[in-house]
Coordinates of C-alpha atoms in Angstrom, one line a residue:
M29 CA -7.1 9.8 3.4
P30 CA -9.0 7.0 4.8
M31 CA -11.0 7.2 1.9
R32 CA -12.7 7.9 -0.8
N33 CA -15.5 6.0 -2.7
V34 CA -18.5 4.0 -2.6
L35 CA -16.3 1.0 -2.1
L36 CA -14.6 2.3 0.8
A37 CA -17.8 3.2 2.3
V38 CA -19.0 0.0 2.2
V39 CA -15.8 -1.6 3.6
A40 CA -15.8 1.0 6.3
L41 CA -19.3 0.3 7.4
T42 CA -18.8 -3.4 7.2
A43 CA -15.6 -3.3 9.1
L44 CA -17.2 -0.8 11.6
V45 CA -20.2 -3.2 12.2
G46 CA -17.8 -6.0 12.9
G47 CA -16.0 -4.0 15.5
A48 CA -12.8 -2.7 13.5
G49 CA -12.3 0.2 11.3
W50 CA -12.0 -0.3 7.5
Y51 CA -8.6 0.7 7.6
V52 CA -7.8 -2.7 9.0
V53 CA -9.2 -4.3 5.9
Q54 CA -7.5 -2.0 3.5
K55 CA -4.1 -2.0 5.2
L56 CA -3.5 -5.4 6.8
L57 CA -5.4 -7.8 4.3
P58 CA -3.0 -8.2 1.5
P59 CA -4.4 -9.4 -2.1
A60 CA -4.7 -13.0 -2.6
S61 CA -2.4 -13.4 -5.4
V62 CA -1.8 -17.3 -5.6
P63 CA -4.3 -19.6 -6.8
A64 CA -4.6 -22.8 -4.5
V65 CA -6.3 -26.1 -4.5
A66 CA -9.4 -25.8 -2.1
D67 CA -10.0 -28.3 0.6
P68 CA -12.9 -30.0 -0.7
A69 CA -14.5 -30.1 3.1
Q70 CA -13.6 -26.4 3.6
A71 CA -15.0 -25.4 0.1
E72 CA -18.4 -27.3 0.9
L73 CA -18.6 -25.6 4.4
A74 CA -17.7 -22.1 2.8
A75 CA -20.3 -22.3 0.1
R76 CA -23.1 -23.4 2.8
F77 CA -21.9 -20.5 4.9
L78 CA -22.7 -18.2 2.0
D79 CA -26.0 -19.9 1.0
L80 CA -27.2 -19.4 4.8
L81 CA -26.3 -15.7 4.5
D82 CA -28.3 -15.3 1.3
A83 CA -31.1 -17.1 2.9
R84 CA -30.8 -14.6 5.6
R85 CA -30.4 -17.6 8.3
Y86 CA -27.8 -15.7 10.0
D87 CA -27.9 -17.5 13.4
E88 CA -27.4 -20.9 11.8
A89 CA -24.4 -19.3 9.7
L90 CA -22.9 -17.9 12.8
A91 CA -23.2 -21.4 14.3
M92 CA -20.5 -22.4 11.9
A93 CA -17.8 -20.1 13.4
T94 CA -15.5 -20.2 16.2
P95 CA -16.6 -18.5 19.4
R96 CA -14.5 -15.5 18.9
V97 CA -16.2 -14.8 15.6
Q98 CA -19.4 -15.3 17.0
E99 CA -18.9 -12.7 19.6
G100 CA -17.6 -10.2 17.1
L101 CA -20.7 -10.8 14.9
A102 CA -23.5 -11.4 17.2
G103 CA -26.3 -9.1 18.0
G104 CA -27.3 -8.7 14.3
K105 CA -23.9 -7.6 13.3
L106 CA -23.5 -10.3 10.5
A107 CA -26.9 -9.3 9.0
E108 CA -26.4 -5.8 8.9
I109 CA -22.8 -6.6 7.2
W110 CA -24.6 -8.8 4.5
E111 CA -27.6 -6.6 4.0
T112 CA -25.6 -3.3 3.8
L113 CA -23.8 -4.4 0.6
P114 CA -26.5 -4.2 -2.1
K115 CA -28.0 -0.9 -0.6
Q116 CA -24.5 0.7 -1.0
L117 CA -23.5 -1.1 -4.3
G118 CA -26.8 -1.9 -6.1
E119 CA -28.2 -5.2 -6.7
R120 CA -25.9 -8.3 -6.6
K121 CA -25.8 -10.0 -10.0
A122 CA -23.9 -13.0 -9.2
R123 CA -21.9 -15.0 -6.7
S124 CA -19.1 -17.1 -8.1
A125 CA -18.4 -20.7 -7.0
V126 CA -15.8 -20.9 -4.2
R127 CA -12.3 -21.3 -4.9
G128 CA -9.0 -21.9 -3.1
E129 CA -6.6 -19.1 -2.8
S130 CA -3.5 -18.3 -0.7
V131 CA -2.7 -15.1 1.2
N132 CA 0.9 -14.9 2.5
G133 CA 1.2 -18.6 2.4
K134 CA -2.1 -19.2 4.3
P135 CA -5.0 -21.0 2.7
I136 CA -8.5 -19.2 2.4
I137 CA -11.5 -19.9 0.5
A138 CA -13.0 -16.8 -1.5
A139 CA -15.8 -16.3 -3.7
T140 CA -16.7 -13.2 -5.8
L141 CA -19.9 -11.2 -5.1
S142 CA -20.7 -9.2 -8.4
F143 CA -22.8 -6.1 -7.5
A144 CA -24.3 -3.6 -10.0
M145 CA -21.3 -1.1 -9.4
L146 CA -18.3 -3.4 -8.6
P147 CA -17.2 -6.8 -7.4
L148 CA -16.1 -7.7 -3.9
D149 CA -14.5 -10.9 -2.7
A150 CA -15.7 -12.8 0.4
R151 CA -13.0 -14.6 2.3
I152 CA -13.3 -17.3 4.7
T153 CA -10.7 -19.2 6.7
F154 CA -11.1 -22.3 9.1
D155 CA -9.5 -23.5 12.0
S156 CA -8.4 -27.2 12.7
E157 CA -11.8 -28.1 13.5
R158 CA -13.2 -26.7 10.5
R159 CA -14.9 -24.0 12.2
I160 CA -15.1 -20.4 10.5
A161 CA -12.3 -18.6 11.9
G162 CA -12.2 -15.4 9.7
F163 CA -14.7 -13.7 7.4
W164 CA -13.8 -10.7 5.4
I165 CA -15.3 -8.8 2.6
V166 CA -12.6 -7.0 0.6
P167 CA -12.1 -5.4 -2.9
A168 CA -12.1 -8.2 -5.8
K169 CA -8.8 -8.5 -7.6
S170 CA -10.6 -7.2 -10.8
T171 CA -11.2 -3.6 -9.2
S172 CA -7.8 -2.6 -8.8
A173 CA -6.2 -4.4 -12.0
A174 CA -3.0 -2.5 -13.5
A175 CA -3.6 -0.1 -16.3
A176 CA -4.2 -1.5 -19.8
E177 CA -1.8 -1.2 -22.7
P178 CA -0.9 2.4 -23.6
E179 CA -3.7 4.2 -25.3
R180 CA -4.1 6.9 -28.0
G181 CA -6.5 9.6 -28.5
E182 CA -7.2 12.6 -30.5
G183 CA -4.1 14.8 -30.0
W184 CA -2.4 12.5 -27.5
H185 CA -0.7 9.3 -27.1
E186 CA 0.9 7.1 -24.2
V187 CA 4.0 5.4 -23.7
A188 CA 4.9 2.8 -21.0
T189 CA 7.6 3.8 -18.8
G190 CA 8.6 3.3 -14.9
V191 CA 9.4 5.2 -11.7
G192 CA 12.4 4.0 -9.9
Q193 CA 15.3 1.7 -10.5
G194 CA 15.7 -2.0 -10.9
A195 CA 13.6 -4.3 -8.9
D196 CA 12.0 -1.2 -7.4
V197 CA 10.8 0.0 -10.5
L198 CA 7.1 1.0 -10.5
P199 CA 5.2 0.6 -13.7
A200 CA 3.9 3.9 -15.3
T201 CA 2.3 5.3 -18.1
L202 CA 3.1 8.8 -19.5
T203 CA 0.5 10.4 -21.5
L204 CA 1.8 13.0 -24.1
P205 CA 0.4 15.5 -26.3
E206 CA 1.2 15.0 -30.2
S207 CA 3.0 18.2 -30.7
G208 CA 4.5 21.2 -28.8
A209 CA 7.3 19.5 -27.0
P210 CA 9.0 20.2 -24.7
F211 CA 5.9 19.9 -22.5
A212 CA 4.8 21.1 -19.2
A213 CA 4.3 17.9 -17.1
V214 CA 2.3 16.9 -14.1
V215 CA 3.0 14.0 -11.8
L216 CA -0.2 12.4 -10.1
V217 CA 0.2 11.3 -6.8
H218 CA -2.4 8.7 -5.3
G219 CA -4.7 9.0 -2.2
S220 CA -4.2 6.4 0.6
G221 CA -4.6 2.6 0.0
A222 CA -3.1 0.3 -2.6
H223 CA -4.0 2.2 -5.6
D224 CA -3.1 1.5 -9.5
R225 CA -1.8 4.3 -11.7
D226 CA -5.4 5.4 -12.6
E227 CA -6.5 5.5 -8.9
T228 CA -9.3 3.1 -9.9
I229 CA -12.2 3.4 -7.8
G230 CA -15.1 1.0 -8.7
P231 CA -15.9 1.8 -12.3
N232 CA -14.2 5.1 -12.2
K233 CA -10.6 5.9 -13.3
P234 CA -10.0 9.6 -12.2
F235 CA -6.3 9.6 -12.9
R236 CA -6.7 8.3 -16.5
D237 CA -9.5 11.1 -17.0
L238 CA -7.1 13.8 -15.7
A239 CA -4.2 12.3 -17.9
H240 CA -6.2 12.2 -21.1
G241 CA -8.0 15.6 -20.5
L242 CA -4.7 17.4 -19.7
A243 CA -2.8 15.9 -22.6
T244 CA -5.5 17.4 -24.8
R245 CA -4.6 20.8 -23.4
G246 CA -0.7 20.3 -24.1
I247 CA 0.3 19.0 -20.9
A248 CA 2.1 15.7 -20.3
V249 CA 1.1 13.6 -17.4
L250 CA 2.6 10.8 -15.6
R251 CA 0.8 8.2 -13.4
Y252 CA 2.4 5.1 -11.8
E253 CA 1.4 2.2 -9.9
K254 CA 1.5 2.9 -6.1
R255 CA 4.3 1.0 -4.4
S256 CA 1.8 -0.3 -1.7
K257 CA -0.1 -1.9 -4.6
Q258 CA 2.8 -3.1 -6.5
Q259 CA 5.0 -4.3 -3.7
P260 CA 2.3 -5.1 -1.0
Q261 CA 4.9 -7.5 0.6
R262 CA 7.0 -4.6 1.6
Y263 CA 4.2 -3.4 4.1
A264 CA 2.7 -6.4 5.7
G265 CA 4.0 -6.0 9.3
A266 CA 6.7 -3.3 8.5
A267 CA 7.6 -0.1 10.2
Y268 CA 7.1 1.9 7.2
T269 CA 6.4 5.8 6.9
V270 CA 4.5 8.2 4.5
D271 CA 7.7 8.6 2.9
D272 CA 8.1 5.1 2.1
E273 CA 4.6 4.8 0.9
T274 CA 4.2 8.1 -0.9
T275 CA 6.6 10.9 -0.9
N276 CA 9.9 9.3 -2.2
D277 CA 8.4 7.8 -5.1
A278 CA 6.8 11.1 -6.2
L279 CA 10.1 12.9 -6.0
A280 CA 11.5 10.0 -8.2
A281 CA 8.8 10.5 -10.6
V282 CA 9.7 14.2 -10.9
A283 CA 13.2 13.3 -11.3
M284 CA 12.5 10.8 -14.1
L285 CA 10.3 13.5 -16.0
R286 CA 13.2 16.1 -16.1
T287 CA 15.4 13.5 -17.8
R288 CA 13.1 13.4 -20.9
A289 CA 13.9 15.4 -24.0
D290 CA 10.0 15.9 -24.7
V291 CA 9.4 17.5 -21.0
D292 CA 10.5 20.9 -19.9
P293 CA 12.5 20.4 -16.8
K294 CA 11.6 23.7 -15.6
R295 CA 7.8 23.1 -15.7
V296 CA 7.3 19.8 -13.9
F297 CA 4.3 20.0 -11.4
V298 CA 2.8 17.7 -8.8
A299 CA -0.7 17.0 -8.4
G300 CA -1.8 15.2 -5.3
H301 CA -5.0 13.7 -4.5
S302 CA -6.2 13.4 -0.8
L303 CA -3.4 11.7 0.9
G304 CA -1.3 12.8 -2.2
A305 CA -2.4 16.3 -1.5
L306 CA -1.7 16.1 2.4
V307 CA 2.1 15.4 1.4
A308 CA 2.2 17.7 -1.6
P309 CA 3.6 20.6 0.4
R310 CA 6.2 18.1 1.7
I311 CA 7.1 17.0 -1.7
G312 CA 7.3 20.6 -2.8
A313 CA 9.6 21.6 0.2
R314 CA 12.0 18.7 -0.3
D315 CA 12.3 19.7 -4.1
P316 CA 12.1 23.5 -4.5
A317 CA 12.5 23.1 -8.3
I318 CA 9.1 21.8 -8.8
A319 CA 7.2 24.4 -10.6
G320 CA 3.9 24.2 -8.7
L321 CA 1.7 22.1 -6.6
I322 CA -2.0 21.0 -7.2
L323 CA -3.8 19.9 -4.3
L324 CA -7.2 18.0 -5.0
A325 CA -8.9 17.3 -1.8
G326 CA -6.1 18.5 0.3
P327 CA -6.7 17.6 4.0
A328 CA -5.9 20.3 6.6
A329 CA -7.1 18.3 9.6
P330 CA -5.0 15.7 11.4
L331 CA -5.2 12.3 9.6
A332 CA -6.3 10.4 12.7
D333 CA -9.1 13.1 13.3
T334 CA -10.2 12.4 9.8
V335 CA -10.5 8.7 10.4
V336 CA -12.9 9.3 13.1
R337 CA -15.0 12.1 11.2
Q338 CA -15.4 9.9 8.2
S339 CA -16.3 6.9 10.3
R340 CA -19.0 8.9 12.1
Y341 CA -20.4 10.1 8.9
L342 CA -20.8 6.7 7.3
L343 CA -22.5 5.5 10.5
Q344 CA -25.0 8.5 10.4
Q345 CA -25.8 7.5 6.9
D346 CA -26.8 3.9 7.9
G347 CA -29.4 5.2 10.2
K348 CA -27.8 4.5 13.4
N349 CA -28.8 6.3 16.8
A350 CA -26.3 8.1 18.7
A351 CA -25.7 5.5 21.2
E352 CA -24.9 2.9 18.5
I353 CA -22.6 5.6 16.8
D354 CA -20.8 6.3 20.1
A355 CA -20.4 2.6 20.7
A356 CA -18.8 1.8 17.4
L357 CA -16.5 5.0 17.5
A358 CA -15.2 4.1 21.1
P359 CA -12.4 2.0 20.0
I360 CA -11.5 4.2 16.9
E361 CA -11.4 7.2 19.1
A362 CA -9.2 5.5 21.5
Q363 CA -6.7 4.7 19.0
R364 CA -6.9 8.3 17.6
D365 CA -6.1 9.4 21.2
A366 CA -3.1 7.2 21.2
V367 CA -2.0 8.4 17.9
R368 CA -2.1 12.1 19.5
R369 CA 0.4 10.9 21.9
I370 CA 3.0 9.8 19.3
D371 CA 6.0 11.7 19.0
A372 CA 9.7 11.5 18.0
S373 CA 10.4 9.4 21.1
T374 CA 8.0 6.7 20.2
P375 CA 9.6 3.6 19.0
A376 CA 9.2 2.9 15.2
D377 CA 8.3 -0.8 16.0
A378 CA 5.5 0.2 18.7
P379 CA 2.0 -1.3 17.9
S380 CA 0.1 -0.2 15.0
L381 CA -2.7 2.2 15.3
L382 CA -5.8 2.7 13.0
G383 CA -4.1 0.1 10.9
L384 CA -0.9 2.1 10.3
P385 CA 2.5 1.3 12.0
A386 CA 3.8 3.5 14.6
A387 CA 6.6 4.7 12.3
Y388 CA 3.9 6.1 9.9
W389 CA 2.4 8.3 12.6
R390 CA 5.7 9.3 14.0
D391 CA 6.6 10.6 10.5
L392 CA 3.4 12.9 10.5
A393 CA 3.6 13.9 14.0
G394 CA 3.9 17.6 13.9
Y395 CA 3.5 17.8 10.2
D396 CA 1.0 20.5 9.2
P397 CA 0.4 20.9 5.6
V398 CA -1.0 24.3 5.7
A399 CA 1.9 25.7 7.8
T400 CA 4.4 23.9 5.4
S401 CA 2.8 25.6 2.5
R402 CA 3.2 28.9 4.0
T403 CA 7.2 28.4 3.7
L404 CA 6.8 27.5 0.0
A405 CA 7.8 29.8 -3.0
Q406 CA 6.0 27.5 -5.3
P407 CA 2.6 28.6 -6.9
M408 CA -0.1 26.4 -5.4
L409 CA -3.8 25.4 -6.7
V410 CA -6.0 24.1 -4.1
L411 CA -9.2 22.4 -5.4
Q412 CA -12.4 21.1 -3.2
G413 CA -15.5 19.3 -3.9
G414 CA -18.4 20.9 -2.2
R415 CA -20.0 17.6 -1.7
D416 CA -16.9 15.9 -0.5
Y417 CA -17.8 14.1 3.1
Q418 CA -13.9 12.7 3.5
V419 CA -12.1 16.0 3.0
T420 CA -14.8 18.7 3.9
V421 CA -15.3 22.2 3.1
A422 CA -16.0 23.0 6.9
D423 CA -12.9 21.0 8.2
D424 CA -10.3 21.5 5.7
F425 CA -11.0 23.7 2.8
S426 CA -12.1 26.5 5.3
R427 CA -8.5 26.4 6.9
W428 CA -6.9 26.8 3.3
R429 CA -9.0 29.6 2.7
E430 CA -8.2 31.3 6.3
A431 CA -4.3 30.6 5.6
F432 CA -4.4 32.2 2.3
P433 CA -7.0 34.8 1.9
A434 CA -5.3 37.0 -0.7
D435 CA -2.1 35.3 -1.6
P436 CA -1.4 35.6 -5.2
R437 CA 0.6 32.5 -5.1
V438 CA -2.1 30.5 -4.1
Q439 CA -5.5 30.0 -5.8
L440 CA -8.3 28.2 -4.3
R441 CA -11.4 26.8 -5.9
E442 CA -14.6 25.0 -4.8
Y443 CA -16.7 23.0 -6.9
P444 CA -20.1 22.7 -5.1
T445 CA -21.5 19.6 -7.1
L446 CA -18.5 17.5 -6.8
G447 CA -17.4 14.8 -4.4
H448 CA -14.1 13.5 -3.3
T449 CA -12.9 12.0 -6.6
F450 CA -14.1 15.3 -8.3
I451 CA -17.1 13.6 -10.1
P452 CA -20.7 14.6 -9.4

């Protein structure tokens, strides 16, 4: 789901204040992967811009920007963006020197802001007149680094493997118990966004925790780099679907596990978190031999509605009044309404909405995870955090309860003190 952690809460709030949803930041801004020599004049201007922000001289900082940027960040929005970050992420420990980078061949100036909880990158671009033409705050590269070398713990060890074939292979880690093969096994399926195999969220690595914990209980666990992280170039401007992003790789992961001598092919399960839980019933329907499905924070409401609900919650937490919230949500609600009108007749290359291509929304049009679950034969375990504001008890888990009030095939468990990542 549009989602899921204090980092995304900051990015959500920051982007909303600037007049766009966080999903634009997450989906449309690819990671800077190519170091570049910084234009000295631009580097000096970028450093001055950041100095002015630190000094809270926002009007002077804004005067360095193009009219379009000034319009988008006027009325105190720039100050609100900058001052929101330490409120959400703790004291800022350091700001790096500015550096040159390249994103899709275009030069940017970047600096890393190291907060108590995690680092963010401030990115700045300039026009031909050396005015600031773009300003973004995005996850720092270090927050989504690939998993480290395979680990070993008491009663388990890890091996490096992959999901897919050839150039499309996704790096993966298989955590195996030391004894008891052939093992029951679980494939972990990520939430939305360009996640690594650990589903790293700030300092937390919930998928790694699950893998190690389950392995101590005799269960093998496969986790892999999400394709949108491993191959982001495939998604920039492309008409991709939820199957392209998530479903197909999960099915390939299941198929790969079945080929291993140390895995029982009849006991391969799928555990999806958030978006992964949304599509878990689809995965189960497409491979009825999957032994069972685990849904962690399983959405039941439509994805576009969830975007609006989460955005409203974040704005409320920042103390905005009703009029300010309504104004910030208006463009998001307009796009949600447009998403509702998408159907099979909508061209796949129609304009993107809520940061996702029309093909993605068309793929989800009419898909109901709860209704799909009713058609399945596999057992299901649906888990919900009581303090989850992204997938909620009231809007989502209640519908799962209503659909399966006394079905022995489906178990539902609520953990009152846990949030979206199942951490207190």
